[in-house]
Coordinates of C-alpha atoms in Angstrom, one line a residue:
Chain A
M1 CA 16.1 -57.4 -129.6
I2 CA 13.7 -58.2 -126.4
S3 CA 13.0 -61.2 -124.9
I4 CA 9.2 -61.4 -123.9
P5 CA 9.4 -63.7 -120.6
L6 CA 12.4 -62.1 -119.1
L7 CA 10.1 -58.7 -120.6
K8 CA 7.1 -60.3 -118.2
Q9 CA 9.0 -60.6 -115.3
T10 CA 10.4 -57.4 -115.3
I11 CA 6.6 -56.2 -115.3
K12 CA 5.5 -57.9 -113.0
S13 CA 8.1 -57.4 -110.2
N14 CA 8.2 -53.3 -110.8
F15 CA 3.6 -53.3 -111.7
G16 CA 3.4 -52.7 -108.4
L17 CA 5.7 -49.3 -107.6
W18 CA 5.0 -48.0 -111.0
I19 CA 0.9 -47.7 -110.2
V20 CA 1.3 -46.0 -107.0
S21 CA 4.0 -43.6 -108.3
T22 CA 2.1 -43.3 -111.7
L23 CA -1.5 -42.5 -109.5
T24 CA 0.3 -40.4 -106.2
V25 CA 1.5 -38.5 -108.9
S26 CA -1.1 -37.5 -110.8
L27 CA -3.5 -37.1 -107.5
L28 CA -0.8 -35.0 -106.8
Y29 CA -1.5 -32.4 -109.8
T30 CA -4.7 -33.0 -108.9
I31 CA -4.7 -31.3 -105.6
I32 CA -2.5 -28.7 -107.0
K33 CA -5.1 -27.6 -109.4
I34 CA -7.3 -27.3 -107.5
A35 CA -6.1 -25.3 -105.1
V36 CA -5.3 -22.9 -108.4
G37 CA -8.2 -22.8 -109.6
S38 CA -9.6 -21.3 -106.7
I39 CA -7.4 -19.0 -106.6
V40 CA -8.6 -15.1 -107.1
V41 CA -5.3 -13.2 -108.6
S42 CA -4.5 -10.1 -106.8
G43 CA -2.8 -8.4 -109.1
S44 CA -6.5 -7.9 -110.7
T45 CA -7.8 -5.7 -109.0
D46 CA -8.2 -2.6 -110.3
P47 CA -4.8 -0.3 -110.7
N48 CA -6.5 2.6 -110.9
A49 CA -7.3 2.6 -107.4
L50 CA -3.4 3.2 -106.5
V51 CA -3.5 6.6 -108.5
P52 CA -4.2 8.5 -105.6
Y53 CA -1.8 7.2 -103.1
I54 CA 0.6 8.1 -106.0
Q55 CA -0.5 11.3 -106.3
A56 CA -0.2 11.8 -102.3
L57 CA 3.1 10.6 -102.4
A58 CA 4.5 13.0 -105.4
A59 CA 2.7 16.3 -104.2
A60 CA 4.6 15.5 -100.9
G61 CA 7.5 16.0 -103.0
L62 CA 8.6 11.8 -102.2
K63 CA 8.7 8.6 -104.3
L64 CA 7.2 5.3 -103.9
E65 CA 10.4 3.3 -104.0
N66 CA 12.2 5.8 -101.9
L67 CA 9.4 4.7 -98.7
F68 CA 10.8 1.5 -99.3
V69 CA 14.7 1.7 -98.5
T70 CA 13.2 4.1 -95.8
I71 CA 11.1 0.7 -94.3
G72 CA 15.0 -0.6 -95.4
I73 CA 12.8 -3.0 -98.9
N74 CA 14.8 -3.6 -102.2
P75 CA 12.8 -1.1 -104.4
D76 CA 13.9 -3.8 -106.7
I77 CA 11.0 -6.0 -105.3
L78 CA 8.2 -3.5 -106.5
S79 CA 8.6 -4.3 -110.5
G80 CA 9.1 -8.2 -109.1
L81 CA 5.9 -8.1 -107.3
A82 CA 4.2 -6.0 -110.0
T83 CA 4.4 -8.2 -112.7
M84 CA 4.2 -11.9 -110.3
D85 CA 2.4 -14.4 -111.1
S86 CA 1.1 -17.4 -109.0
N87 CA 0.9 -19.9 -112.2
V88 CA 4.7 -19.1 -112.4
L89 CA 5.1 -19.8 -108.4
I90 CA 3.5 -22.9 -109.3
S91 CA 5.0 -23.8 -112.6
M92 CA 8.3 -22.9 -111.4
I93 CA 8.3 -24.7 -108.0
F94 CA 5.5 -27.7 -109.0
Y95 CA 6.8 -29.2 -111.4
P96 CA 10.5 -29.6 -110.7
V97 CA 10.1 -29.7 -106.9
V98 CA 7.1 -31.9 -106.7
G99 CA 6.3 -33.5 -110.0
V100 CA 9.7 -34.5 -109.8
L101 CA 10.3 -36.8 -106.0
L102 CA 8.1 -39.9 -106.7
P103 CA 9.7 -40.5 -110.5
L104 CA 12.7 -39.7 -109.2
V105 CA 12.7 -42.8 -106.0
Y106 CA 10.1 -44.9 -108.7
T107 CA 14.0 -44.6 -110.9
V108 CA 16.0 -44.8 -108.1
I109 CA 14.5 -48.4 -106.7
V110 CA 13.5 -49.7 -109.9
G111 CA 16.9 -48.7 -111.6
N112 CA 18.2 -51.1 -108.5
K113 CA 16.4 -54.1 -109.6
L114 CA 17.2 -54.1 -113.0
F115 CA 20.1 -56.0 -112.6
A116 CA 22.5 -54.9 -109.2
N117 CA 19.7 -56.7 -106.5
Q118 CA 19.0 -59.1 -108.9
I119 CA 22.8 -60.1 -109.2
D120 CA 23.0 -59.7 -105.3
R121 CA 20.5 -62.0 -104.0
G122 CA 20.8 -64.2 -107.0
S123 CA 17.5 -64.6 -109.1
L124 CA 19.8 -63.6 -112.4
A125 CA 20.8 -66.5 -112.1
F126 CA 17.4 -68.0 -113.4
V127 CA 17.5 -65.3 -115.9
L128 CA 21.4 -66.5 -117.6
S129 CA 21.2 -70.2 -117.0
T130 CA 19.0 -70.1 -120.1
P131 CA 19.5 -68.8 -124.2
I132 CA 19.5 -65.6 -123.6
K133 CA 22.2 -63.6 -124.6
R134 CA 23.2 -60.9 -122.1
S135 CA 22.8 -57.7 -124.6
K136 CA 19.6 -59.0 -124.6
I137 CA 18.5 -59.1 -121.1
A138 CA 20.0 -55.5 -121.1
I139 CA 17.9 -54.5 -123.9
T140 CA 15.2 -56.4 -122.5
Q141 CA 15.4 -54.2 -118.9
M142 CA 16.1 -50.9 -120.7
S143 CA 12.8 -51.3 -122.7
Y144 CA 10.9 -52.0 -119.8
F145 CA 12.7 -48.9 -117.6
V146 CA 12.3 -46.7 -121.1
L147 CA 8.5 -48.0 -122.0
S148 CA 7.1 -47.7 -118.1
I149 CA 8.4 -44.1 -117.6
A150 CA 6.7 -43.0 -120.9
L151 CA 3.2 -44.8 -120.0
M152 CA 3.8 -43.2 -117.2
F153 CA 4.2 -39.5 -117.7
I154 CA 1.4 -40.2 -120.6
F155 CA -0.9 -40.9 -118.2
I156 CA 0.3 -37.7 -115.9
T157 CA -0.1 -35.6 -118.7
G158 CA -3.4 -36.7 -120.2
V159 CA -4.8 -36.0 -116.7
D160 CA -2.8 -32.9 -115.9
V161 CA -4.5 -32.1 -120.0
I162 CA -7.8 -32.7 -118.5
L163 CA -7.1 -30.3 -115.4
T164 CA -6.1 -27.6 -117.2
I165 CA -9.3 -27.9 -119.7
T166 CA -11.7 -28.3 -116.8
I167 CA -10.3 -27.2 -113.4
D168 CA -7.4 -24.7 -113.9
N169 CA -7.2 -22.6 -117.3
S170 CA -4.4 -20.2 -116.2
L171 CA -1.4 -21.8 -118.8
E172 CA -1.3 -22.9 -122.1
L173 CA -2.1 -26.2 -122.6
G174 CA 1.1 -26.0 -125.4
K175 CA 3.5 -24.8 -121.8
I176 CA 1.6 -27.7 -120.2
L177 CA 2.6 -30.7 -122.1
L178 CA 6.3 -28.5 -122.7
L179 CA 6.4 -29.0 -118.8
N180 CA 5.3 -32.3 -118.3
L181 CA 7.8 -33.2 -121.0
G182 CA 10.8 -31.9 -119.6
L183 CA 9.5 -33.6 -116.1
S184 CA 9.5 -37.2 -118.6
L185 CA 12.7 -36.8 -120.3
F186 CA 14.4 -35.6 -117.0
T187 CA 13.1 -39.2 -115.3
L188 CA 14.5 -40.6 -118.1
A189 CA 17.8 -39.7 -118.1
M190 CA 17.2 -40.4 -114.2
A191 CA 17.0 -43.9 -114.7
S192 CA 19.3 -44.4 -116.8
I193 CA 21.6 -42.8 -114.7
T194 CA 20.4 -45.4 -111.9
F195 CA 20.3 -48.3 -114.9
M196 CA 23.8 -47.2 -115.8
F197 CA 24.6 -48.3 -111.6
S198 CA 22.9 -50.7 -111.5
A199 CA 24.2 -52.9 -114.3
I200 CA 27.6 -51.8 -113.4
F201 CA 28.0 -52.8 -109.8
N202 CA 27.1 -56.4 -108.2
Y203 CA 25.8 -55.9 -104.9
S204 CA 22.5 -53.2 -103.9
K205 CA 24.3 -51.7 -101.4
H206 CA 26.8 -49.9 -104.4
S207 CA 24.5 -49.2 -106.8
L208 CA 21.7 -48.0 -104.3
A209 CA 23.9 -45.7 -102.7
L210 CA 25.4 -44.4 -106.1
S211 CA 22.0 -43.7 -108.0
G212 CA 20.2 -42.5 -104.8
G213 CA 23.5 -40.1 -103.5
F214 CA 22.3 -38.6 -107.2
A215 CA 19.2 -38.4 -106.9
L216 CA 19.0 -36.8 -103.3
V217 CA 21.3 -33.7 -104.4
F218 CA 19.4 -33.4 -107.5
F219 CA 16.3 -32.6 -105.1
I220 CA 18.0 -31.0 -102.0
S221 CA 20.1 -28.7 -104.7
K222 CA 17.1 -27.4 -106.8
I223 CA 15.2 -26.4 -103.3
L224 CA 18.2 -24.8 -102.5
G225 CA 18.2 -23.5 -105.8
L226 CA 15.3 -22.3 -105.9
F227 CA 15.8 -19.4 -103.0
G228 CA 18.8 -18.3 -106.0
S229 CA 15.9 -18.0 -108.9
D230 CA 14.7 -15.4 -110.1
L231 CA 11.5 -15.8 -108.9
F232 CA 12.9 -15.8 -105.0
M233 CA 14.3 -12.4 -105.5
N234 CA 11.9 -10.9 -107.2
M235 CA 9.6 -12.1 -104.3
G236 CA 12.3 -9.8 -102.0
I237 CA 12.7 -13.3 -100.2
G238 CA 16.3 -14.7 -102.2
I239 CA 19.4 -15.6 -101.8
E240 CA 21.6 -14.6 -104.5
P241 CA 24.4 -17.2 -104.1
M242 CA 22.6 -20.1 -103.3
G243 CA 21.2 -19.7 -107.4
F244 CA 24.8 -22.4 -107.2
F245 CA 22.9 -24.9 -106.9
N246 CA 20.9 -24.5 -110.0
N247 CA 24.3 -25.3 -111.6
I248 CA 24.9 -28.6 -110.1
T249 CA 21.5 -30.2 -110.1
M250 CA 20.3 -32.1 -113.1
I251 CA 16.6 -31.0 -112.8
S252 CA 17.8 -27.4 -114.5
L253 CA 17.6 -28.6 -117.7
I254 CA 13.4 -28.3 -117.2
N255 CA 13.6 -25.1 -118.1
T256 CA 10.5 -23.9 -116.8
S257 CA 11.3 -19.7 -117.5
S258 CA 12.4 -21.1 -120.6
I259 CA 9.4 -22.9 -121.6
L260 CA 6.8 -20.5 -119.7
D261 CA 8.6 -16.9 -121.3
G262 CA 8.1 -19.0 -124.8
T263 CA 12.0 -18.8 -125.6
N264 CA 13.7 -21.7 -126.9
D265 CA 16.4 -21.8 -124.4
Y266 CA 14.5 -25.1 -123.5
I267 CA 15.9 -27.4 -126.9
I268 CA 18.8 -27.2 -125.9
Q269 CA 18.1 -28.8 -122.7
F270 CA 15.8 -30.9 -123.4
A271 CA 18.5 -32.5 -125.9
I272 CA 21.2 -32.9 -123.3
L273 CA 19.2 -34.8 -121.3
V274 CA 18.2 -37.2 -124.1
F275 CA 21.4 -37.3 -124.4
I276 CA 22.8 -38.1 -121.3
S277 CA 20.0 -40.8 -121.1
I278 CA 21.4 -42.4 -124.5
I279 CA 25.2 -42.4 -122.9
C280 CA 23.9 -43.6 -119.4
F281 CA 22.0 -47.0 -121.2
T282 CA 24.8 -47.3 -123.3
T283 CA 27.5 -47.5 -121.0
G284 CA 25.1 -49.7 -118.8
S285 CA 24.0 -52.4 -121.2
I286 CA 27.7 -52.7 -123.0
W287 CA 29.5 -52.6 -119.0
F288 CA 27.0 -55.7 -118.2
T289 CA 27.7 -57.4 -121.2
K290 CA 31.3 -57.4 -119.9
K291 CA 31.5 -58.3 -116.4
D292 CA 31.9 -61.4 -113.9
I293 CA 28.0 -61.9 -112.6
P294 CA 28.5 -63.7 -109.8
V295 CA 25.3 -65.7 -109.4
Chain B
M1 CA 34.2 -88.4 -125.2
S2 CA 34.4 -85.8 -122.4
I3 CA 31.1 -83.1 -122.3
I4 CA 33.1 -80.6 -119.9
K5 CA 36.6 -79.5 -120.1
I6 CA 37.9 -78.1 -117.8
E7 CA 42.2 -76.9 -118.2
N8 CA 44.2 -75.6 -115.8
L9 CA 41.3 -73.0 -114.4
T10 CA 42.3 -70.3 -111.9
K11 CA 40.4 -67.5 -110.7
D12 CA 42.5 -66.0 -108.1
Y13 CA 40.7 -63.3 -105.0
G14 CA 43.7 -62.3 -103.5
L15 CA 44.8 -64.1 -100.3
S16 CA 44.7 -67.5 -101.2
R17 CA 41.2 -67.4 -101.9
G18 CA 39.7 -68.4 -105.2
I19 CA 40.9 -72.0 -107.7
F20 CA 43.7 -72.5 -108.7
D21 CA 44.6 -74.8 -111.3
I22 CA 41.7 -76.9 -111.5
N23 CA 41.5 -80.2 -114.6
L24 CA 39.5 -82.4 -114.9
E25 CA 37.2 -83.7 -117.3
V26 CA 32.9 -85.5 -117.3
E27 CA 32.9 -87.8 -119.6
K28 CA 28.7 -88.2 -121.5
G29 CA 26.7 -89.4 -119.1
E30 CA 29.1 -89.6 -116.2
I31 CA 28.0 -87.9 -113.5
L32 CA 31.4 -86.8 -111.7
G33 CA 31.0 -85.0 -107.5
Y34 CA 32.6 -82.6 -106.3
I35 CA 33.4 -82.3 -103.0
G36 CA 34.5 -79.5 -101.0
T37 CA 34.8 -78.0 -97.4
N38 CA 32.8 -75.2 -97.0
G39 CA 34.9 -71.8 -99.1
S40 CA 37.3 -74.6 -100.8
G41 CA 36.4 -73.2 -104.3
K42 CA 33.1 -74.9 -105.7
T43 CA 30.9 -72.9 -106.6
T44 CA 33.6 -70.2 -108.2
T45 CA 33.9 -73.6 -110.4
I46 CA 30.7 -73.8 -111.0
R47 CA 30.2 -70.1 -112.1
N48 CA 33.2 -70.3 -114.5
I49 CA 31.7 -73.5 -116.2
M50 CA 28.4 -71.4 -116.8
G51 CA 30.6 -68.6 -118.2
F52 CA 29.2 -66.2 -115.2
I53 CA 32.8 -65.3 -114.5
K54 CA 35.6 -65.1 -116.5
P55 CA 38.9 -67.1 -115.0
D56 CA 42.3 -65.6 -114.7
S57 CA 43.9 -68.0 -116.9
G58 CA 42.5 -71.6 -118.0
R59 CA 39.4 -72.1 -119.7
V60 CA 36.4 -74.6 -119.6
K61 CA 35.3 -75.8 -122.8
I62 CA 31.5 -77.2 -122.9
L63 CA 30.6 -79.6 -126.2
D64 CA 34.1 -78.5 -127.5
Q65 CA 33.1 -74.5 -126.9
E66 CA 35.5 -72.0 -125.1
V67 CA 33.1 -71.3 -122.3
N68 CA 32.0 -67.3 -121.8
Y69 CA 30.3 -64.1 -121.3
T70 CA 28.4 -64.9 -124.9
T71 CA 28.6 -68.9 -124.9
E72 CA 24.4 -68.6 -123.7
Y73 CA 23.6 -70.8 -126.8
L74 CA 25.5 -73.5 -124.9
M75 CA 22.4 -72.5 -122.4
K76 CA 19.9 -74.7 -124.9
H77 CA 22.3 -77.8 -123.8
I78 CA 22.3 -76.7 -119.9
G79 CA 20.4 -77.5 -116.8
Y80 CA 21.1 -75.1 -114.1
V81 CA 21.3 -74.9 -110.4
P82 CA 22.6 -72.5 -108.4
G83 CA 23.8 -72.5 -104.6
E84 CA 22.0 -69.8 -103.3
I85 CA 18.9 -70.0 -104.1
S86 CA 16.9 -66.5 -104.8
F87 CA 13.9 -66.0 -107.6
P88 CA 12.6 -63.4 -109.3
D89 CA 9.7 -61.2 -107.7
I90 CA 7.1 -62.6 -109.5
G91 CA 4.0 -64.9 -107.6
D92 CA 4.2 -68.1 -106.8
G93 CA 5.7 -71.2 -107.9
N94 CA 3.0 -72.3 -111.3
A95 CA 4.5 -68.6 -112.6
F96 CA 8.1 -68.8 -112.7
L97 CA 8.2 -71.8 -113.8
K98 CA 6.0 -71.2 -116.3
N99 CA 8.0 -67.9 -117.2
Q100 CA 11.2 -70.5 -116.9
A101 CA 10.4 -72.9 -119.4
E102 CA 9.4 -70.0 -121.5
M103 CA 12.6 -68.6 -121.2
I104 CA 14.2 -72.2 -122.4
G105 CA 11.8 -72.6 -125.1
L106 CA 9.7 -75.5 -123.3
N107 CA 6.0 -76.2 -124.3
D108 CA 5.7 -79.8 -122.9
M109 CA 5.0 -79.4 -119.0
D110 CA 4.3 -83.3 -118.4
Y111 CA 8.1 -83.8 -117.3
A112 CA 8.0 -80.6 -115.2
N113 CA 4.6 -82.1 -113.5
Y114 CA 5.8 -85.5 -113.0
L115 CA 8.8 -83.7 -111.7
I116 CA 6.7 -81.5 -109.5
G117 CA 4.6 -84.4 -107.9
K118 CA 7.7 -86.6 -107.4
L119 CA 8.9 -83.7 -105.1
E120 CA 5.9 -83.5 -103.3
L121 CA 6.3 -79.2 -104.4
D122 CA 3.3 -76.9 -103.7
T123 CA 4.0 -75.1 -106.5
T124 CA 0.5 -72.8 -105.3
A125 CA 2.7 -71.2 -102.5
N126 CA 4.0 -67.5 -103.0
L127 CA 8.1 -67.6 -104.2
K128 CA 8.5 -65.0 -101.5
H129 CA 7.3 -67.4 -98.9
M130 CA 8.8 -70.8 -99.5
S131 CA 10.8 -72.4 -96.9
K132 CA 14.3 -73.2 -97.8
G133 CA 13.4 -76.9 -98.8
M134 CA 10.5 -75.7 -101.1
K135 CA 12.8 -73.4 -102.8
Q136 CA 15.8 -75.8 -103.3
K137 CA 13.1 -78.5 -104.7
T138 CA 11.2 -74.9 -107.3
A139 CA 14.6 -74.6 -108.4
I140 CA 15.3 -78.5 -109.1
V141 CA 12.1 -78.8 -111.6
S142 CA 13.6 -75.5 -113.2
A143 CA 16.8 -77.3 -114.1
F144 CA 15.5 -80.9 -114.8
M145 CA 12.2 -79.7 -116.7
G146 CA 13.6 -79.5 -119.9
K147 CA 15.7 -82.5 -119.8
P148 CA 19.0 -80.9 -120.6
D149 CA 21.8 -82.8 -121.9
I150 CA 24.1 -81.1 -118.7
L151 CA 23.3 -80.8 -115.9
I152 CA 25.3 -77.9 -113.6
L153 CA 24.2 -78.7 -109.9
D154 CA 25.9 -76.6 -107.0
E155 CA 24.8 -78.7 -104.1
P156 CA 21.5 -79.3 -105.0
S157 CA 19.5 -80.9 -102.1
T158 CA 20.4 -79.0 -99.7
G159 CA 17.4 -77.8 -97.8
L160 CA 15.5 -81.2 -98.9
D161 CA 15.2 -83.6 -95.6
P162 CA 15.7 -87.0 -96.1
L163 CA 12.9 -88.8 -97.9
M164 CA 13.2 -86.1 -100.9
R165 CA 17.0 -87.0 -100.6
E166 CA 16.1 -90.5 -101.4
N167 CA 13.5 -88.7 -104.7
F168 CA 16.3 -87.1 -105.2
V169 CA 18.5 -89.6 -106.3
D170 CA 16.5 -91.4 -108.1
I171 CA 15.9 -87.9 -110.3
L172 CA 19.4 -88.0 -110.8
I173 CA 19.6 -91.5 -111.6
E174 CA 16.9 -90.7 -114.2
A175 CA 18.7 -88.6 -115.6
K176 CA 21.8 -90.2 -116.0
N177 CA 19.7 -93.2 -117.7
R178 CA 18.9 -90.8 -120.6
G179 CA 22.6 -89.8 -121.0
A180 CA 23.2 -86.6 -119.8
T181 CA 26.1 -85.5 -118.4
I182 CA 26.1 -84.0 -114.9
F183 CA 28.6 -82.0 -113.1
M184 CA 27.5 -81.7 -108.8
S185 CA 28.9 -79.8 -106.0
S186 CA 27.7 -81.1 -103.0
H187 CA 29.7 -81.9 -99.2
V188 CA 26.8 -84.3 -98.4
F189 CA 28.6 -87.5 -99.4
E190 CA 25.8 -90.0 -98.6
E191 CA 24.5 -89.2 -101.8
V192 CA 27.2 -88.5 -104.0
E193 CA 28.3 -92.0 -103.0
K194 CA 24.8 -93.1 -104.0
T195 CA 25.3 -91.5 -107.7
C196 CA 28.6 -90.1 -108.5
D197 CA 30.8 -92.4 -110.6
R198 CA 34.2 -89.7 -110.3
V199 CA 34.5 -87.9 -107.1
A200 CA 37.2 -84.6 -107.5
L201 CA 38.1 -83.1 -103.9
L202 CA 38.7 -79.3 -103.9
L203 CA 41.0 -78.0 -100.4
N204 CA 41.7 -74.0 -100.3
G205 CA 40.8 -74.2 -104.4
R206 CA 42.7 -77.1 -105.5
I207 CA 42.2 -80.9 -106.8
I208 CA 43.6 -82.5 -104.4
D209 CA 42.5 -86.4 -105.7
T210 CA 40.0 -87.3 -107.6
V211 CA 38.6 -90.3 -107.3
N212 CA 36.2 -94.0 -108.6
M213 CA 33.4 -94.2 -107.0
K214 CA 33.9 -98.3 -107.6
D215 CA 37.5 -98.6 -105.5
I216 CA 35.3 -97.3 -102.7
H217 CA 32.9 -99.3 -103.0
H218 CA 35.1 -102.6 -103.7
N219 CA 38.1 -101.6 -101.2
E220 CA 40.3 -104.7 -100.8
V221 CA 41.4 -103.3 -96.8
K222 CA 38.0 -103.6 -94.5
T223 CA 37.7 -101.7 -91.2
Y224 CA 36.5 -103.8 -88.0
V225 CA 35.8 -103.2 -84.7
I226 CA 35.8 -106.0 -82.2
G227 CA 34.8 -105.8 -78.4
F228 CA 36.1 -108.3 -76.4
E229 CA 34.7 -109.7 -72.9
G230 CA 37.9 -108.9 -70.2
N231 CA 40.8 -107.1 -70.3
E232 CA 43.1 -111.1 -70.5
D233 CA 42.0 -111.4 -73.8
F234 CA 42.2 -107.2 -75.2
Q235 CA 45.8 -107.2 -73.4
K236 CA 46.0 -111.1 -74.7
F237 CA 44.8 -109.3 -78.3
I238 CA 46.7 -106.3 -78.8
K239 CA 50.3 -108.3 -79.4
E240 CA 48.9 -109.7 -81.9
P241 CA 50.8 -109.1 -85.4
I242 CA 47.7 -107.6 -87.0
N243 CA 47.3 -104.4 -88.3
L244 CA 46.0 -102.1 -85.3
I245 CA 44.5 -99.1 -86.1
S246 CA 43.0 -97.8 -82.4
K247 CA 42.2 -99.2 -79.6
K248 CA 39.7 -98.4 -76.6
E249 CA 41.2 -100.0 -73.4
K250 CA 38.5 -98.9 -71.5
Y251 CA 35.6 -100.3 -73.2
Y252 CA 38.4 -103.7 -74.4
Q253 CA 37.9 -102.2 -78.1
I254 CA 39.9 -102.3 -81.0
T255 CA 40.1 -101.3 -84.8
V256 CA 42.0 -103.2 -87.4
E257 CA 42.3 -102.8 -91.3
I258 CA 42.2 -106.7 -92.3
M259 CA 42.7 -107.4 -95.9
D260 CA 40.0 -109.2 -97.7
K261 CA 42.7 -112.4 -98.4
E262 CA 43.4 -112.0 -94.9
I263 CA 40.1 -112.6 -93.7
N264 CA 40.6 -116.7 -93.1
N265 CA 43.6 -116.0 -90.9
F266 CA 42.5 -113.1 -88.9
M267 CA 39.1 -115.3 -88.2
K268 CA 40.7 -118.3 -86.9
T269 CA 42.6 -116.0 -84.9
L270 CA 39.9 -114.0 -83.0
N271 CA 38.7 -118.2 -82.7
N272 CA 41.0 -118.1 -79.3
Y273 CA 39.8 -114.9 -77.7
N274 CA 36.3 -114.4 -75.9
L275 CA 34.2 -111.5 -78.6
K276 CA 31.7 -109.4 -77.5
Y277 CA 31.2 -107.6 -80.9
I278 CA 32.6 -108.0 -84.0
K279 CA 31.4 -105.2 -86.7
E280 CA 32.5 -104.3 -90.1
E281 CA 33.2 -100.4 -90.1
K282 CA 32.4 -99.4 -93.7
Y283 CA 34.7 -97.5 -96.2
T284 CA 33.2 -94.6 -96.9
L285 CA 33.6 -91.3 -99.3
E286 CA 33.8 -88.9 -95.9
K287 CA 36.4 -91.1 -94.0
Y288 CA 38.3 -91.2 -97.6
F289 CA 37.7 -87.4 -97.9
I290 CA 39.6 -86.8 -94.6
R291 CA 42.1 -89.2 -94.8
K292 CA 43.4 -87.2 -97.4
I293 CA 42.6 -83.8 -96.0
N294 CA 44.8 -85.1 -93.6
E295 CA 47.7 -86.1 -95.6
V296 CA 47.7 -82.8 -97.4
K297 CA 48.3 -80.9 -94.3
T298 CA 50.5 -83.0 -92.4
N299 CA 52.6 -83.0 -95.5
D300 CA 52.2 -78.8 -95.7

């Protein structure tokens, strides 16, 4: 099924980037969790302290909502602010934005190195001129990609679990695991896309342009989409039409709201990520066995 | 028995680039030289032989098997030196050769070590920092170490210094002596002359001629350059009924072509003249090649 010497070669040439990505993401997790762990949640003050203010407003025949309208703030954000939880904020921004970035870079660079870069430079000649089948080469490279991402997230999730137990236990462990699973499935799907472009094109510039292009669009759209998200809308800093961007980024398939709310919507979206991975990995592998490789 | 058989091979890249209707056979134990100018299609032919790319029409057969993307099992018989050498990113020369040996299922590194010694290759150097020559040597070791039956070499001596080129020629001859069949492209006429049995000349993607090296080595027409002491002799000589190729009046020098059977008559004629020098100009593959190209060009 796979070629061990080729696998060793691929591990050797990508190990540096793997270790840097894995450790950096772990470090980011640690910093953020320590920061969150030290937050004194503002909502924990005694709500009874508000009672005299509300009574005073009522006595004067005024409503709190009207006060906001007078100042020019949408009164809807009152309910938003009342239910706001800093953990939600962190989970919805940290995992799908900060957590995504480095694995995204990893997939784009490694994906390109698996085929296109080696064809472009010509080094694949030394593999193709051995009795290893093209399909075996493709499966070996895919196995490396899938396993390296799995190991990366096993490590990162391990760090996250330890941090959750020791420093910041504001989120349930189950949700932590699901958020990380979502992140890893997204990374896998992204890897399959870069794998496919790398297998299709014989030039690095083409493979990188498409893989990097998708990665960039997904990432920027996620950030822009945040402004249209319920979270930002509730905080009163949302811009509703920006929600459009959430529809064009694959990162939306890590449905953080569903995971945090405990609904089951995320399951189908995880399945879509797995489906994308299967399609792209298969397409890339088949393509690689059926094309001219000028080395 | 022909080991490599190329039949009507065409790979058209448009704008008259590519290779067109190539027909060649390489017999067992033969070294075939594949000579052509830059961009004439040598590498395209070789990529077709290796099955890395598919022809638009025609075919390549190795050991009677038609080569295509899925004939990787043939690779256990083949050693390959690519035209442009770039290594995977896996450390030093040793690591690369060891990994390559694993890929071809080679356990015995004795011959590899012999080749490393013969080419004076420092395998502890990092692949990234290797000079062109070192890369070339590493690729040669990788192709030859498994003692393959067939060697496909794309300009294998590029970047080697003249001394190493000699050693490489030795390695080629060793391979030939143990019965290997070799297809070698080159633009170094000298090494082709020293090693090849036959040479195919490629121009603009077409084979314009295939020559037996014996015919070049044992050419019955010899070329001589003769310098005279003075203008008088020079002027008198050019009126002789002799096949004059060129003359340089300034140096009182002429170039003539003489058939071997007429050499005695020619010497007698020369007896009547005061010579400054006479030298034979060796008939080389390079001259043959240039003459052929000019022939083709004038025919166009």
